[in-house]
Amino acid sequence: MMLQASRKAGTRGKATATKQAQRGSSNVFSMFEQAQIQEFKEAFSCIDQNRDGVICKSDLRETYSQLGKVSVPDEELDAMLQEGKGPINFTVFLTLFGEKLNGTDPEEAILSAFRMFDPSGQGVVNKDEFKQLLLTQADKFSPAEVEQMFALTPMDLAGNIDYKSLCYIITHGDEKEE
């Protein structure tokens, strides 16, 4: 499929496409669970509007249009496509997500870090205390970044951060299913 996509784009030779296909797909499928790969396939199918197996500018434009955003600048669409460094078939699509998620620490490492702020072991940390730490320690967050994070952060009724759920979201994506 990668070779077909490369010929279609007319930008790369056969040998280059073969090397990229080998390099790009060598381990990308092992980075995700089967259920995650299926979700990525469904997302890819939704974006690949013309069903040719490659995401192109018209696919992106139509996807945005269906989401209610009708005036997306060509430069923005081009920048998205350039992230694939060539035609974006499913393997390249999956690789792009793998690269984005690759910097995420394992769930257990993130949980261990949160446990330092939860001496009682209840699975929650105080939102206000945690906010103060984010604003003043190490790689400081801006107030806008803190608010953005809290908008996605599960809280209990007392306003404490449910860090176990937050860790799951960080490592697996949003826990809410449709």
PDB file of C-alpha atoms in Angstrom:
ATOM      1  CA  MET A   1       0.000   0.000   0.000  1.00  0.00           C
ATOM      2  CA  MET A   2       2.894   2.354   0.828  1.00  0.00           C
ATOM      3  CA  LEU A   3       4.425   1.756  -2.613  1.00  0.00           C
ATOM      4  CA  GLN A   4       1.092   2.429  -4.263  1.00  0.00           C
ATOM      5  CA  ALA A   5       0.714   5.628  -2.269  1.00  0.00           C
ATOM      6  CA  SER A   6       4.242   6.716  -3.178  1.00  0.00           C
ATOM      7  CA  ARG A   7       3.652   6.145  -6.885  1.00  0.00           C
ATOM      8  CA  LYS A   8       0.390   8.000  -6.574  1.00  0.00           C
ATOM      9  CA  ALA A   9       2.148  11.012  -5.084  1.00  0.00           C
ATOM     10  CA  GLY A  10       4.927  10.745  -7.645  1.00  0.00           C
ATOM     11  CA  THR A  11       7.469  12.091  -5.191  1.00  0.00           C
ATOM     12  CA  ARG A  12       9.610   9.116  -4.250  1.00  0.00           C
ATOM     13  CA  GLY A  13      11.317   6.232  -5.923  1.00  0.00           C
ATOM     14  CA  LYS A  14      10.509   2.594  -5.323  1.00  0.00           C
ATOM     15  CA  ALA A  15      13.602   1.903  -3.189  1.00  0.00           C
ATOM     16  CA  THR A  16      12.971   4.879  -0.912  1.00  0.00           C
ATOM     17  CA  ALA A  17       9.330   3.927  -0.407  1.00  0.00           C
ATOM     18  CA  THR A  18      10.293   0.345   0.416  1.00  0.00           C
ATOM     19  CA  LYS A  19      12.839   1.460   3.015  1.00  0.00           C
ATOM     20  CA  GLN A  20      10.339   3.842   4.587  1.00  0.00           C
ATOM     21  CA  ALA A  21       7.635   1.180   4.694  1.00  0.00           C
ATOM     22  CA  GLN A  22      10.016  -1.204   6.465  1.00  0.00           C
ATOM     23  CA  ARG A  23      11.214   1.441   8.904  1.00  0.00           C
ATOM     24  CA  GLY A  24       7.758   2.947   9.535  1.00  0.00           C
ATOM     25  CA  SER A  25       5.893  -0.284  10.181  1.00  0.00           C
ATOM     26  CA  SER A  26       8.598  -2.293  11.939  1.00  0.00           C
ATOM     27  CA  ASN A  27       7.253  -1.796  15.447  1.00  0.00           C
ATOM     28  CA  VAL A  28       4.330   0.594  15.249  1.00  0.00           C
ATOM     29  CA  PHE A  29       1.639  -2.074  15.656  1.00  0.00           C
ATOM     30  CA  SER A  30       3.309  -3.422  18.796  1.00  0.00           C
ATOM     31  CA  MET A  31       3.025   0.002  20.450  1.00  0.00           C
ATOM     32  CA  PHE A  32      -0.753  -0.299  20.755  1.00  0.00           C
ATOM     33  CA  GLU A  33      -3.279  -2.791  22.034  1.00  0.00           C
ATOM     34  CA  GLN A  34      -5.544  -4.403  19.422  1.00  0.00           C
ATOM     35  CA  ALA A  35      -8.554  -2.396  20.631  1.00  0.00           C
ATOM     36  CA  GLN A  36      -6.582   0.846  20.223  1.00  0.00           C
ATOM     37  CA  ILE A  37      -5.540  -0.126  16.697  1.00  0.00           C
ATOM     38  CA  GLN A  38      -9.185  -0.777  15.857  1.00  0.00           C
ATOM     39  CA  GLU A  39     -10.131   2.674  17.165  1.00  0.00           C
ATOM     40  CA  PHE A  40      -7.370   4.232  15.043  1.00  0.00           C
ATOM     41  CA  LYS A  41      -8.697   2.322  12.001  1.00  0.00           C
ATOM     42  CA  GLU A  42     -12.152   3.729  12.611  1.00  0.00           C
ATOM     43  CA  ALA A  43     -10.742   7.257  12.956  1.00  0.00           C
ATOM     44  CA  PHE A  44      -8.669   6.814   9.796  1.00  0.00           C
ATOM     45  CA  SER A  45     -11.772   5.642   7.913  1.00  0.00           C
ATOM     46  CA  CYS A  46     -13.707   8.700   9.082  1.00  0.00           C
ATOM     47  CA  ILE A  47     -10.952  11.027   7.839  1.00  0.00           C
ATOM     48  CA  ASP A  48     -10.285   9.182   4.552  1.00  0.00           C
ATOM     49  CA  GLN A  49     -13.409  10.617   2.954  1.00  0.00           C
ATOM     50  CA  ASN A  50     -12.721   9.380  -0.597  1.00  0.00           C
ATOM     51  CA  ARG A  51     -11.839   5.870   0.669  1.00  0.00           C
ATOM     52  CA  ASP A  52      -8.619   5.589  -1.334  1.00  0.00           C
ATOM     53  CA  GLY A  53      -6.507   4.499   1.653  1.00  0.00           C
ATOM     54  CA  VAL A  54      -4.549   7.769   1.802  1.00  0.00           C
ATOM     55  CA  ILE A  55      -5.428  10.951   3.691  1.00  0.00           C
ATOM     56  CA  CYS A  56      -5.141  13.985   1.401  1.00  0.00           C
ATOM     57  CA  LYS A  57      -5.985  17.673   1.690  1.00  0.00           C
ATOM     58  CA  SER A  58      -9.532  17.205   0.371  1.00  0.00           C
ATOM     59  CA  ASP A  59     -10.110  14.465   2.991  1.00  0.00           C
ATOM     60  CA  LEU A  60      -9.023  16.824   5.763  1.00  0.00           C
ATOM     61  CA  ARG A  61     -11.082  19.705   4.394  1.00  0.00           C
ATOM     62  CA  GLU A  62     -14.212  17.506   4.190  1.00  0.00           C
ATOM     63  CA  THR A  63     -13.632  16.155   7.718  1.00  0.00           C
ATOM     64  CA  TYR A  64     -13.352  19.688   9.099  1.00  0.00           C
ATOM     65  CA  SER A  65     -16.466  20.670   7.166  1.00  0.00           C
ATOM     66  CA  GLN A  66     -18.415  17.815   8.753  1.00  0.00           C
ATOM     67  CA  LEU A  67     -17.275  19.068  12.148  1.00  0.00           C
ATOM     68  CA  GLY A  68     -18.576  22.548  11.353  1.00  0.00           C
ATOM     69  CA  LYS A  69     -15.287  24.259  10.553  1.00  0.00           C
ATOM     70  CA  VAL A  70     -15.601  25.288   6.914  1.00  0.00           C
ATOM     71  CA  SER A  71     -12.795  27.801   6.431  1.00  0.00           C
ATOM     72  CA  VAL A  72      -9.564  25.994   7.294  1.00  0.00           C
ATOM     73  CA  PRO A  73      -6.545  27.709   5.698  1.00  0.00           C
ATOM     74  CA  ASP A  74      -4.614  25.655   3.117  1.00  0.00           C
ATOM     75  CA  GLU A  75      -1.434  26.295   5.111  1.00  0.00           C
ATOM     76  CA  GLU A  76      -2.907  24.559   8.146  1.00  0.00           C
ATOM     77  CA  LEU A  77      -3.959  21.534   6.077  1.00  0.00           C
ATOM     78  CA  ASP A  78      -0.563  21.425   4.360  1.00  0.00           C
ATOM     79  CA  ALA A  79       1.200  21.515   7.738  1.00  0.00           C
ATOM     80  CA  MET A  80      -0.870  18.530   8.897  1.00  0.00           C
ATOM     81  CA  LEU A  81      -0.016  16.555   5.794  1.00  0.00           C
ATOM     82  CA  GLN A  82       3.680  17.415   6.060  1.00  0.00           C
ATOM     83  CA  GLU A  83       3.844  15.691   9.430  1.00  0.00           C
ATOM     84  CA  GLY A  84       3.535  12.413   7.520  1.00  0.00           C
ATOM     85  CA  LYS A  85       6.576  13.233   5.359  1.00  0.00           C
ATOM     86  CA  GLY A  86       4.808  11.638   2.406  1.00  0.00           C
ATOM     87  CA  PRO A  87       1.443  10.025   1.696  1.00  0.00           C
ATOM     88  CA  ILE A  88      -0.484   9.247   4.890  1.00  0.00           C
ATOM     89  CA  ASN A  89      -1.772   5.691   4.710  1.00  0.00           C
ATOM     90  CA  PHE A  90      -2.942   3.811   7.815  1.00  0.00           C
ATOM     91  CA  THR A  91       0.551   2.709   8.858  1.00  0.00           C
ATOM     92  CA  VAL A  92       1.873   6.270   8.623  1.00  0.00           C
ATOM     93  CA  PHE A  93      -1.240   7.512  10.472  1.00  0.00           C
ATOM     94  CA  LEU A  94      -0.592   5.009  13.273  1.00  0.00           C
ATOM     95  CA  THR A  95       3.110   5.918  13.330  1.00  0.00           C
ATOM     96  CA  LEU A  96       2.255   9.597  13.776  1.00  0.00           C
ATOM     97  CA  PHE A  97       0.140   8.770  16.822  1.00  0.00           C
ATOM     98  CA  GLY A  98       2.876   6.494  18.139  1.00  0.00           C
ATOM     99  CA  GLU A  99       5.409   9.307  17.844  1.00  0.00           C
ATOM    100  CA  LYS A 100       3.095  11.714  19.664  1.00  0.00           C
ATOM    101  CA  LEU A 101       2.421   9.251  22.472  1.00  0.00           C
ATOM    102  CA  ASN A 102       5.969   7.911  22.697  1.00  0.00           C
ATOM    103  CA  GLY A 103       7.060  10.550  25.214  1.00  0.00           C
ATOM    104  CA  THR A 104       4.400   9.523  27.723  1.00  0.00           C
ATOM    105  CA  ASP A 105       5.709   7.795  30.834  1.00  0.00           C
ATOM    106  CA  PRO A 106       4.237   4.403  31.780  1.00  0.00           C
ATOM    107  CA  GLU A 107       1.066   4.624  33.852  1.00  0.00           C
ATOM    108  CA  GLU A 108       2.752   3.163  36.940  1.00  0.00           C
ATOM    109  CA  ALA A 109       5.498   5.838  36.860  1.00  0.00           C
ATOM    110  CA  ILE A 110       2.889   8.615  36.722  1.00  0.00           C
ATOM    111  CA  LEU A 111       0.883   7.011  39.538  1.00  0.00           C
ATOM    112  CA  SER A 112       4.040   6.786  41.668  1.00  0.00           C
ATOM    113  CA  ALA A 113       4.684  10.484  41.164  1.00  0.00           C
ATOM    114  CA  PHE A 114       1.128  11.362  42.246  1.00  0.00           C
ATOM    115  CA  ARG A 115       1.363   9.063  45.279  1.00  0.00           C
ATOM    116  CA  MET A 116       4.069  11.370  46.654  1.00  0.00           C
ATOM    117  CA  PHE A 117       1.311  13.988  47.082  1.00  0.00           C
ATOM    118  CA  ASP A 118      -1.143  11.483  48.569  1.00  0.00           C
ATOM    119  CA  PRO A 119       0.379  10.289  51.864  1.00  0.00           C
ATOM    120  CA  SER A 120      -2.997   8.924  53.029  1.00  0.00           C
ATOM    121  CA  GLY A 121      -3.252   6.686  49.931  1.00  0.00           C
ATOM    122  CA  GLN A 122      -6.820   7.729  49.085  1.00  0.00           C
ATOM    123  CA  GLY A 123      -6.172   8.140  45.345  1.00  0.00           C
ATOM    124  CA  VAL A 124      -6.787  11.896  45.341  1.00  0.00           C
ATOM    125  CA  VAL A 125      -4.728  15.070  45.715  1.00  0.00           C
ATOM    126  CA  ASN A 126      -5.943  18.482  46.793  1.00  0.00           C
ATOM    127  CA  LYS A 127      -6.654  20.599  43.711  1.00  0.00           C
ATOM    128  CA  ASP A 128      -5.563  23.915  45.237  1.00  0.00           C
ATOM    129  CA  GLU A 129      -2.282  22.544  46.614  1.00  0.00           C
ATOM    130  CA  PHE A 130      -1.541  20.813  43.322  1.00  0.00           C
ATOM    131  CA  LYS A 131      -2.355  23.985  41.377  1.00  0.00           C
ATOM    132  CA  GLN A 132       0.113  25.925  43.508  1.00  0.00           C
ATOM    133  CA  LEU A 133       2.821  23.332  42.783  1.00  0.00           C
ATOM    134  CA  LEU A 134       2.147  23.453  39.049  1.00  0.00           C
ATOM    135  CA  LEU A 135       2.423  27.238  39.023  1.00  0.00           C
ATOM    136  CA  THR A 136       5.574  27.508  41.147  1.00  0.00           C
ATOM    137  CA  GLN A 137       7.736  24.363  40.855  1.00  0.00           C
ATOM    138  CA  ALA A 138      10.059  22.841  38.209  1.00  0.00           C
ATOM    139  CA  ASP A 139       8.600  23.237  34.678  1.00  0.00           C
ATOM    140  CA  LYS A 140       6.083  25.870  35.718  1.00  0.00           C
ATOM    141  CA  PHE A 141       2.652  25.840  34.100  1.00  0.00           C
ATOM    142  CA  SER A 142       0.994  29.083  33.085  1.00  0.00           C
ATOM    143  CA  PRO A 143      -2.393  29.823  34.706  1.00  0.00           C
ATOM    144  CA  ALA A 144      -4.046  29.079  31.343  1.00  0.00           C
ATOM    145  CA  GLU A 145      -2.293  25.690  31.110  1.00  0.00           C
ATOM    146  CA  VAL A 146      -3.425  24.794  34.638  1.00  0.00           C
ATOM    147  CA  GLU A 147      -7.030  25.681  33.833  1.00  0.00           C
ATOM    148  CA  GLN A 148      -6.861  23.697  30.589  1.00  0.00           C
ATOM    149  CA  MET A 149      -5.562  20.663  32.471  1.00  0.00           C
ATOM    150  CA  PHE A 150      -8.204  20.969  35.197  1.00  0.00           C
ATOM    151  CA  ALA A 151     -10.944  21.135  32.568  1.00  0.00           C
ATOM    152  CA  LEU A 152     -10.023  17.554  31.603  1.00  0.00           C
ATOM    153  CA  THR A 153      -9.169  16.318  35.093  1.00  0.00           C
ATOM    154  CA  PRO A 154     -11.550  14.019  36.987  1.00  0.00           C
ATOM    155  CA  MET A 155     -12.483  15.467  40.398  1.00  0.00           C
ATOM    156  CA  ASP A 156     -14.335  14.008  43.352  1.00  0.00           C
ATOM    157  CA  LEU A 157     -17.247  15.810  45.041  1.00  0.00           C
ATOM    158  CA  ALA A 158     -14.863  17.610  47.419  1.00  0.00           C
ATOM    159  CA  GLY A 159     -12.920  19.068  44.470  1.00  0.00           C
ATOM    160  CA  ASN A 160      -9.912  16.790  44.828  1.00  0.00           C
ATOM    161  CA  ILE A 161      -8.104  15.403  41.791  1.00  0.00           C
ATOM    162  CA  ASP A 162      -8.797  11.711  41.126  1.00  0.00           C
ATOM    163  CA  TYR A 163      -5.242  11.051  39.988  1.00  0.00           C
ATOM    164  CA  LYS A 164      -5.793   7.387  39.143  1.00  0.00           C
ATOM    165  CA  SER A 165      -8.385   8.360  36.539  1.00  0.00           C
ATOM    166  CA  LEU A 166      -6.182  11.223  35.370  1.00  0.00           C
ATOM    167  CA  CYS A 167      -3.250   8.832  34.871  1.00  0.00           C
ATOM    168  CA  TYR A 168      -5.461   6.557  32.828  1.00  0.00           C
ATOM    169  CA  ILE A 169      -6.499   9.481  30.625  1.00  0.00           C
ATOM    170  CA  ILE A 170      -2.861  10.536  30.169  1.00  0.00           C
ATOM    171  CA  THR A 171      -1.744   7.075  29.108  1.00  0.00           C
ATOM    172  CA  HIS A 172      -4.832   5.706  27.327  1.00  0.00           C
ATOM    173  CA  GLY A 173      -6.905   8.694  26.258  1.00  0.00           C
ATOM    174  CA  ASP A 174     -10.208   9.989  27.559  1.00  0.00           C
ATOM    175  CA  GLU A 175     -12.057   7.382  29.587  1.00  0.00           C
ATOM    176  CA  LYS A 176     -15.487   8.494  28.369  1.00  0.00           C
ATOM    177  CA  GLU A 177     -16.891   6.140  25.753  1.00  0.00           C
ATOM    178  CA  GLU A 178     -19.668   7.105  23.378  1.00  0.00           C
TER     179      GLU A 178
END
